[in-house]
N, CA, C and O atoms as a DFTB+ gen file, in Angstrom:
428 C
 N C O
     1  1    -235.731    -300.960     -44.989
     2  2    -236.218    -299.617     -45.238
     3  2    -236.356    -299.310     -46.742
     4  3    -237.266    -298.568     -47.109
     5  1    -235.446    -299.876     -47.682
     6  2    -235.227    -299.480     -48.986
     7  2    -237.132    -299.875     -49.546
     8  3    -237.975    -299.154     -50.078
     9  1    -237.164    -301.260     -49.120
    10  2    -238.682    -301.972     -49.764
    11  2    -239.452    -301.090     -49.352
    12  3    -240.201    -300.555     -50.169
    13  1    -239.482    -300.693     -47.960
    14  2    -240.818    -299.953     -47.477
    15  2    -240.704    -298.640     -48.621
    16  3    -241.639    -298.317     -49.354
    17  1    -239.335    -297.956     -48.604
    18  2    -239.513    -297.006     -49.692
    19  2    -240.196    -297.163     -51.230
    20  3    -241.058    -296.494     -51.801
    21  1    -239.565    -298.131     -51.565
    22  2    -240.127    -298.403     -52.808
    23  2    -241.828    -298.864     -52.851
    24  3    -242.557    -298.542     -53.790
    25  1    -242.323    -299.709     -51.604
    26  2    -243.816    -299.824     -51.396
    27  2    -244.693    -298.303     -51.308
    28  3    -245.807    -298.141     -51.806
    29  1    -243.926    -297.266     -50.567
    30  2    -244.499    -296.164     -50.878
    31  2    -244.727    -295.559     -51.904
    32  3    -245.835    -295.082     -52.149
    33  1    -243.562    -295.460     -52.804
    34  2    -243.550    -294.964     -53.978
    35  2    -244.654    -295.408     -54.911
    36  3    -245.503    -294.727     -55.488
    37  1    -244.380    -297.071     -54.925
    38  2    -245.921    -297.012     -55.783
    39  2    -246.965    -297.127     -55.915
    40  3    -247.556    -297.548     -56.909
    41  1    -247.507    -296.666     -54.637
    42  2    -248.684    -296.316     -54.061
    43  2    -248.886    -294.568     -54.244
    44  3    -249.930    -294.023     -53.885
    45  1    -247.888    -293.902     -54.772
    46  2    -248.015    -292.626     -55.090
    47  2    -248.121    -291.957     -56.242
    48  3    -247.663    -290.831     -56.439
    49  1    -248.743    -292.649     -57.052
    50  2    -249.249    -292.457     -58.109
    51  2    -250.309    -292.141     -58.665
    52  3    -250.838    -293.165     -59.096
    53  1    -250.977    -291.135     -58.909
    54  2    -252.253    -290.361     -59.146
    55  2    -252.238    -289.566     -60.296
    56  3    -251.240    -289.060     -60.811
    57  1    -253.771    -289.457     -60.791
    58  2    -253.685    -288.031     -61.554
    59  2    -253.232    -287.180     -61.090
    60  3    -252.486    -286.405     -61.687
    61  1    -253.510    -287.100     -60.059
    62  2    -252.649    -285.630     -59.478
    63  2    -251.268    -285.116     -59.627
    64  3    -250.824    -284.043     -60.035
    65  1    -250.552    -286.535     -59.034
    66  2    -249.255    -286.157     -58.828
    67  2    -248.698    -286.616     -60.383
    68  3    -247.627    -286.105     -60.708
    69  1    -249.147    -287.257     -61.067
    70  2    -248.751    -287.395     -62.901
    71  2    -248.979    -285.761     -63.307
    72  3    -248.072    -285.271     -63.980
    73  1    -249.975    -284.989     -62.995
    74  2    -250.119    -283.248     -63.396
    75  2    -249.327    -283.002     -62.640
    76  3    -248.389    -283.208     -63.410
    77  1    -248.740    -282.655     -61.529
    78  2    -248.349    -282.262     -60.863
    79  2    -246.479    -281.854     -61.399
    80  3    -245.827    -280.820     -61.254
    81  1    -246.049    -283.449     -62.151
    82  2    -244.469    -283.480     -62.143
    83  2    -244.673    -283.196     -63.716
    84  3    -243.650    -282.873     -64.320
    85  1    -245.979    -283.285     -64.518
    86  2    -245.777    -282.507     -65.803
    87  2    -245.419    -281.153     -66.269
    88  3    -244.726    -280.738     -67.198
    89  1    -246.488    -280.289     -64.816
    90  2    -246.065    -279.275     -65.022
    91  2    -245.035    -278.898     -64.592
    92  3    -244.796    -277.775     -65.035
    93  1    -244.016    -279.380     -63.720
    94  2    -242.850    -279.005     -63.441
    95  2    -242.099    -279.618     -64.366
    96  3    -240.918    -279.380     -64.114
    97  1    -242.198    -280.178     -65.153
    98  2    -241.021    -281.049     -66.174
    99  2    -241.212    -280.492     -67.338
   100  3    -240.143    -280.154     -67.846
   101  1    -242.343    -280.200     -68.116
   102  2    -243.000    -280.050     -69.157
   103  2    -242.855    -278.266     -69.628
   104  3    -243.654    -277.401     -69.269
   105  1    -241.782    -278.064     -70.398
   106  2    -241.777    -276.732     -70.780
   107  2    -242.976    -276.350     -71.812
   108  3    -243.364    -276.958     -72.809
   109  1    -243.353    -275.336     -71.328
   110  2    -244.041    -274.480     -71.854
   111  2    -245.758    -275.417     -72.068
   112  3    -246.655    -275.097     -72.848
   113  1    -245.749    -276.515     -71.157
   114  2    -247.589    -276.469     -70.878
   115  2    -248.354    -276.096     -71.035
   116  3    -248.306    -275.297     -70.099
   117  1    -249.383    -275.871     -71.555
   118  2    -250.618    -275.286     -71.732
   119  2    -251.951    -275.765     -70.872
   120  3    -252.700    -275.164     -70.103
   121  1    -251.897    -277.189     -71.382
   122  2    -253.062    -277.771     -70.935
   123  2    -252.802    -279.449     -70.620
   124  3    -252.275    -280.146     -71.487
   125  1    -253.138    -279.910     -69.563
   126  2    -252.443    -281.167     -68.917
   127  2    -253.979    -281.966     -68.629
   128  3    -254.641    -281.637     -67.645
   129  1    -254.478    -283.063     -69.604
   130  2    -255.783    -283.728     -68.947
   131  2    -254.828    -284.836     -68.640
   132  3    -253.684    -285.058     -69.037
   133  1    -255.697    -285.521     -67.748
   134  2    -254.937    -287.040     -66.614
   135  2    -256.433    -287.873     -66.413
   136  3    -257.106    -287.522     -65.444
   137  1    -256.922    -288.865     -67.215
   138  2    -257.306    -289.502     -66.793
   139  2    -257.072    -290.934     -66.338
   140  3    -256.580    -291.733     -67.135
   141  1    -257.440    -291.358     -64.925
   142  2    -256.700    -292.474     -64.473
   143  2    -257.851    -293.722     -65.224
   144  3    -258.988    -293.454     -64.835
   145  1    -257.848    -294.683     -65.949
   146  2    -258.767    -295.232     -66.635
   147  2    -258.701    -296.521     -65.427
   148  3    -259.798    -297.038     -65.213
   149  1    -257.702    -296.994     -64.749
   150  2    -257.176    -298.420     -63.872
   151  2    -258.459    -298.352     -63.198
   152  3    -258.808    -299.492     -62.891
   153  1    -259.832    -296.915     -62.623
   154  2    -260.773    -297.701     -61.502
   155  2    -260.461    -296.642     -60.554
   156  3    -261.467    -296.034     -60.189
   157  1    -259.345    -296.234     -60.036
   158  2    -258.503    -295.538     -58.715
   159  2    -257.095    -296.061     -58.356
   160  3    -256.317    -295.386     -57.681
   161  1    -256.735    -297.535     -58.928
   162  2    -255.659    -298.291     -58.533
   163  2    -254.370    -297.093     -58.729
   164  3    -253.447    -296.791     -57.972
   165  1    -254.676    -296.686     -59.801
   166  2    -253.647    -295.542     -60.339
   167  2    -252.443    -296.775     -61.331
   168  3    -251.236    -296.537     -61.372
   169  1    -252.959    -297.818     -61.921
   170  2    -252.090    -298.614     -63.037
   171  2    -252.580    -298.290     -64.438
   172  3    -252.448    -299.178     -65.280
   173  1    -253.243    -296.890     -64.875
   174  2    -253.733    -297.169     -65.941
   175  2    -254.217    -295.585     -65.994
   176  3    -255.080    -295.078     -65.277
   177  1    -253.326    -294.839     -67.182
   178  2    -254.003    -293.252     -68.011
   179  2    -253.457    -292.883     -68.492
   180  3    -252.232    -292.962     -68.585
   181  1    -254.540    -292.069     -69.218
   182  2    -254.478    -291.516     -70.483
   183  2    -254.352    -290.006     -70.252
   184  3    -254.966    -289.293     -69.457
   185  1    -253.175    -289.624     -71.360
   186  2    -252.315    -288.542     -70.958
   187  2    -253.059    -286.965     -72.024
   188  3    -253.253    -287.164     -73.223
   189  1    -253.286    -285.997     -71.613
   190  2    -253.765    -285.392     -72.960
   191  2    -253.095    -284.115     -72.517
   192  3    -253.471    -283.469     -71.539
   193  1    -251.673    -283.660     -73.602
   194  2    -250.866    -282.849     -73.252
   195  2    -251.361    -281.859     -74.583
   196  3    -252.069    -282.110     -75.558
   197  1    -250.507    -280.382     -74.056
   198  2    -250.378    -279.385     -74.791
   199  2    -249.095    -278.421     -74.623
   200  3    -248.720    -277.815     -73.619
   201  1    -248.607    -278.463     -75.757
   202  2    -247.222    -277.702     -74.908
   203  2    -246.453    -277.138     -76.878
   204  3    -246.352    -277.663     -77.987
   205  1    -246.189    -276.098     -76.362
   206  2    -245.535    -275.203     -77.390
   207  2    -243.974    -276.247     -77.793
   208  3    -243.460    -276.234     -78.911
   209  1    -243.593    -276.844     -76.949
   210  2    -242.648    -277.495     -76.924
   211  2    -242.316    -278.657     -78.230
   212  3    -241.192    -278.992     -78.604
   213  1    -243.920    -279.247     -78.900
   214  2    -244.232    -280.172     -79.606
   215  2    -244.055    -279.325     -80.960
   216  3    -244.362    -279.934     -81.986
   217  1    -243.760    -278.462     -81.053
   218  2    -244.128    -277.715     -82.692
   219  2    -242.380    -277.989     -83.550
   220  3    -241.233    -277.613     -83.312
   221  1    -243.057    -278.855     -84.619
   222  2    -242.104    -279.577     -85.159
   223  2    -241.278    -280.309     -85.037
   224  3    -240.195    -280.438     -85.608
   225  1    -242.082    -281.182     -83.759
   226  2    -241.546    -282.794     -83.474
   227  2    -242.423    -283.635     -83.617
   228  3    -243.617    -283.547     -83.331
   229  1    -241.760    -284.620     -84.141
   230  2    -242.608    -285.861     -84.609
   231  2    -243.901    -286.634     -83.382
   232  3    -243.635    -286.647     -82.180
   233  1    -244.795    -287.024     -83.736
   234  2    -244.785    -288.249     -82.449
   235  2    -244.019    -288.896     -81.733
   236  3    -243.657    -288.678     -80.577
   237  1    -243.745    -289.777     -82.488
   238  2    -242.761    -290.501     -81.804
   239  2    -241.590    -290.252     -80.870
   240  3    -241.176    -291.004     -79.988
   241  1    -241.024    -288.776     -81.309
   242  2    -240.719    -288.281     -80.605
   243  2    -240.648    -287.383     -79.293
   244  3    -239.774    -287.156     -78.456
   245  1    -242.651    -286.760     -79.596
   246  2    -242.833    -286.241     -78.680
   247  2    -243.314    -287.424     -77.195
   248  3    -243.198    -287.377     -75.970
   249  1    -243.743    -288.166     -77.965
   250  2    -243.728    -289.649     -76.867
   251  2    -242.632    -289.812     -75.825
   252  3    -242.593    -289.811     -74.595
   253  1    -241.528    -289.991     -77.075
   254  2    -240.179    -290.253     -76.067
   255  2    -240.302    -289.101     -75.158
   256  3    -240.749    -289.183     -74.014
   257  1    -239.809    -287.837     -75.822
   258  2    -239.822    -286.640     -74.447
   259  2    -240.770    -286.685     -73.048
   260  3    -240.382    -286.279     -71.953
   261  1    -242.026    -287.235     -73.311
   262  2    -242.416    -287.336     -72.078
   263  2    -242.667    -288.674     -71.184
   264  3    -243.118    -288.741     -70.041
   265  1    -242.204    -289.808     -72.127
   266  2    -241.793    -291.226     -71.681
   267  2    -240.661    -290.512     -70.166
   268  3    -240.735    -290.594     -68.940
   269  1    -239.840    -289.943     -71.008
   270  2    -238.493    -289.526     -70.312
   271  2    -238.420    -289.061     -69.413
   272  3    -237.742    -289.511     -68.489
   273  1    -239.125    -287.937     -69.354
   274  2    -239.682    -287.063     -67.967
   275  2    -240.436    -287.926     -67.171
   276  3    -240.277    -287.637     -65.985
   277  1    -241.294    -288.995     -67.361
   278  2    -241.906    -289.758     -66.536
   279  2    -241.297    -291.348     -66.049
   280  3    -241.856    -292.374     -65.661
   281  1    -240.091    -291.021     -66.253
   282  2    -239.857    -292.280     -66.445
   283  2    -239.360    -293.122     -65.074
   284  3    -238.616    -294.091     -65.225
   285  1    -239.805    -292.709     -63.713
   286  2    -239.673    -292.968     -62.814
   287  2    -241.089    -293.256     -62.352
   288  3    -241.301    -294.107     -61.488
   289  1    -241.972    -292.616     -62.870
   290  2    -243.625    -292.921     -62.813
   291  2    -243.943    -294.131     -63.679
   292  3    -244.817    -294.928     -63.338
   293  1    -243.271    -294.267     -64.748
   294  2    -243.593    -295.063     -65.604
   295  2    -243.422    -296.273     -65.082
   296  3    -244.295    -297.073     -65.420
   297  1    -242.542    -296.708     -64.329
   298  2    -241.838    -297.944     -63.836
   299  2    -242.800    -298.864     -62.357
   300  3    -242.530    -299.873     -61.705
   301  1    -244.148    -297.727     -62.328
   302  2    -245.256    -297.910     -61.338
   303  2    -246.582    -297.936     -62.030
   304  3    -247.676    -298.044     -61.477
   305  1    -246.290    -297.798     -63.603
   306  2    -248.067    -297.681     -64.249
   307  2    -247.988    -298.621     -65.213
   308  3    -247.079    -298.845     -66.012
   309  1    -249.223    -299.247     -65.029
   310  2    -249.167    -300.968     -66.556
   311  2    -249.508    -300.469     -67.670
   312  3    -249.043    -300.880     -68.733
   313  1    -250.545    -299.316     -67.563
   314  2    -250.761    -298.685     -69.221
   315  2    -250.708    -297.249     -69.088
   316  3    -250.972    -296.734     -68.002
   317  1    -250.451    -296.686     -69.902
   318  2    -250.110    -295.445     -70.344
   319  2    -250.584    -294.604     -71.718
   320  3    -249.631    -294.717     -72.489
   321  1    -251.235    -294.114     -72.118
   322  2    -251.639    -293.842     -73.233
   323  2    -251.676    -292.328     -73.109
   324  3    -252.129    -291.563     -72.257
   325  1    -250.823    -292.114     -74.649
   326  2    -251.444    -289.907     -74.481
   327  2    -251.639    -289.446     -75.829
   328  3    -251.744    -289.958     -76.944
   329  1    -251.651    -288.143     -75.261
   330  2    -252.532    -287.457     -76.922
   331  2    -251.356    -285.765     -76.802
   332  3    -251.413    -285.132     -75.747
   333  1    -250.692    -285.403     -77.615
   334  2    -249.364    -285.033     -77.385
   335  2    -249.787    -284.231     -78.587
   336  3    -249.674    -284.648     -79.739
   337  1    -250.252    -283.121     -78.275
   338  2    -250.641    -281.265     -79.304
   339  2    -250.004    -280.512     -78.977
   340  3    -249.633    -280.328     -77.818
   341  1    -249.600    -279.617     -80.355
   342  2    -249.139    -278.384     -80.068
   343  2    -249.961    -277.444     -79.982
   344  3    -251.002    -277.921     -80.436
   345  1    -250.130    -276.503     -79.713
   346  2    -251.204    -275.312     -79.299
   347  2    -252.628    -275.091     -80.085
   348  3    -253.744    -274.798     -79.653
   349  1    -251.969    -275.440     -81.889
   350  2    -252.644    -274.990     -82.943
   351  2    -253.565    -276.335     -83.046
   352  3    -254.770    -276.179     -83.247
   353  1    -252.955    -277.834     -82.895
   354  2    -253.459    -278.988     -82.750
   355  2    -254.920    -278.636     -82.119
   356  3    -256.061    -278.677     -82.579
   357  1    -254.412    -278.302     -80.958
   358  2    -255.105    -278.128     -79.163
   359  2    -256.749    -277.811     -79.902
   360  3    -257.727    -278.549     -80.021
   361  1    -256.543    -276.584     -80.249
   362  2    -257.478    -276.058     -81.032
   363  2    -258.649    -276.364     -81.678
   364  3    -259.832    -276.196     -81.382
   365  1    -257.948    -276.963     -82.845
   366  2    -258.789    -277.987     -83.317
   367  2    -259.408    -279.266     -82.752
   368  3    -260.543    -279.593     -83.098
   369  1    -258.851    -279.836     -82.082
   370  2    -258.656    -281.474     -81.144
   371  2    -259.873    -281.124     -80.156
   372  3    -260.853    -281.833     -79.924
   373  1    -259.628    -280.095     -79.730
   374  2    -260.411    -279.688     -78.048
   375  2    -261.730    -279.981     -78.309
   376  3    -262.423    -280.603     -77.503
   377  1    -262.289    -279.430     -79.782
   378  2    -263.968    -279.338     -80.180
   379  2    -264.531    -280.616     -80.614
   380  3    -265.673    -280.796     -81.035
   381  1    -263.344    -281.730     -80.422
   382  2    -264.246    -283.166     -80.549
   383  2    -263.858    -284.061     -79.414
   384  3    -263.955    -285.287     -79.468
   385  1    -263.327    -283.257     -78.184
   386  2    -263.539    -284.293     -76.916
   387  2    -265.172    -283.821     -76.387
   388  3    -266.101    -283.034     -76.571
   389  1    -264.727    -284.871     -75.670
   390  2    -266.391    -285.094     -74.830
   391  2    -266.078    -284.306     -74.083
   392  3    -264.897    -284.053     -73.847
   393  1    -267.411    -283.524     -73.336
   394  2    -267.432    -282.200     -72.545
   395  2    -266.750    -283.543     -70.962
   396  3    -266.165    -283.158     -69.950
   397  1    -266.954    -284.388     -71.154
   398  2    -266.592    -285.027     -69.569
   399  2    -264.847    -284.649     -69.475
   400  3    -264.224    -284.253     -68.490
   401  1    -264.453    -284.866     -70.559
   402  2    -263.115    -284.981     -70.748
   403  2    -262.329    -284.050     -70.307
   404  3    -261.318    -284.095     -69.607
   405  1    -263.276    -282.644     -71.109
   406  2    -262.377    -281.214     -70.357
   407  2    -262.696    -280.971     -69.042
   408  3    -262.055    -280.108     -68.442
   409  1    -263.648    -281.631     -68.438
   410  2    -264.151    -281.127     -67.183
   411  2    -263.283    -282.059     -66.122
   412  3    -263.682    -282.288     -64.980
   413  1    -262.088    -282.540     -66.644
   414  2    -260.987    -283.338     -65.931
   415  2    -260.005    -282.540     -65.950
   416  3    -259.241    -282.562     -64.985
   417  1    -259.747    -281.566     -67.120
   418  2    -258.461    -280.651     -67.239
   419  2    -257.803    -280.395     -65.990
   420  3    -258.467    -279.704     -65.218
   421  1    -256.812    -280.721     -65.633
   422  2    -255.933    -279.993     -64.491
   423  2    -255.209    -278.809     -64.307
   424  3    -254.652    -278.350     -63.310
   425  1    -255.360    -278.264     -65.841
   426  2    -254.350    -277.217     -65.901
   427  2    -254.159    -276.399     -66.731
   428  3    -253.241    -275.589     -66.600
């Protein structure tokens, strides 16, 4: 039973449910893009966060914070890549994605 559990689990991995446990993990969210780049497999995306939470933390650090929160998802995805703004970032950042990009926004 334990395998079948764990076979489920990582088969449950989506943009969806990656937005889904951000916004419940992720204080003070703004804006959550999820693109799955893997095809549909769900082994492969790119993360594009916004959260009041980032204002006057490093990268690297804001990485870790949401390494951390995901880190039960993480242990089911081969690549991972994100883009980690604070509000004022957001701002600026937003007016040089591609219109496809926001039209993925989840949130």
């Amino acid at each position: 039973k334990p395998a079948l559990q764990r076979l489920f689990a990582m088969a449950s991995v989506t943009k969806e449910s990656l937005s889904k446990v951000l916004a419940e993990r992720l204080k003070g969210l703004q804006q959550c893009i999820v693109v799955d780049t893997s095809g549909g497999c769900g082994s492969a995306f790119e993360l594009y966060l916004v959260s009041k939470e980032f204002d006057g933390v490093s990268l690297l650090e804001r990485h870790r914070m949401v390494q951390n929160l995901l880190k039960e998802e993480i242990k089911q995805i081969h690549a991972l890549s994100m883009k980690t703004w604070t509000p004022e970032q957001w701002n600026k950042k937003k007016l040089k994605l591609p219109k496809e990009l926001l039209d993925e926004k989840q949130s």
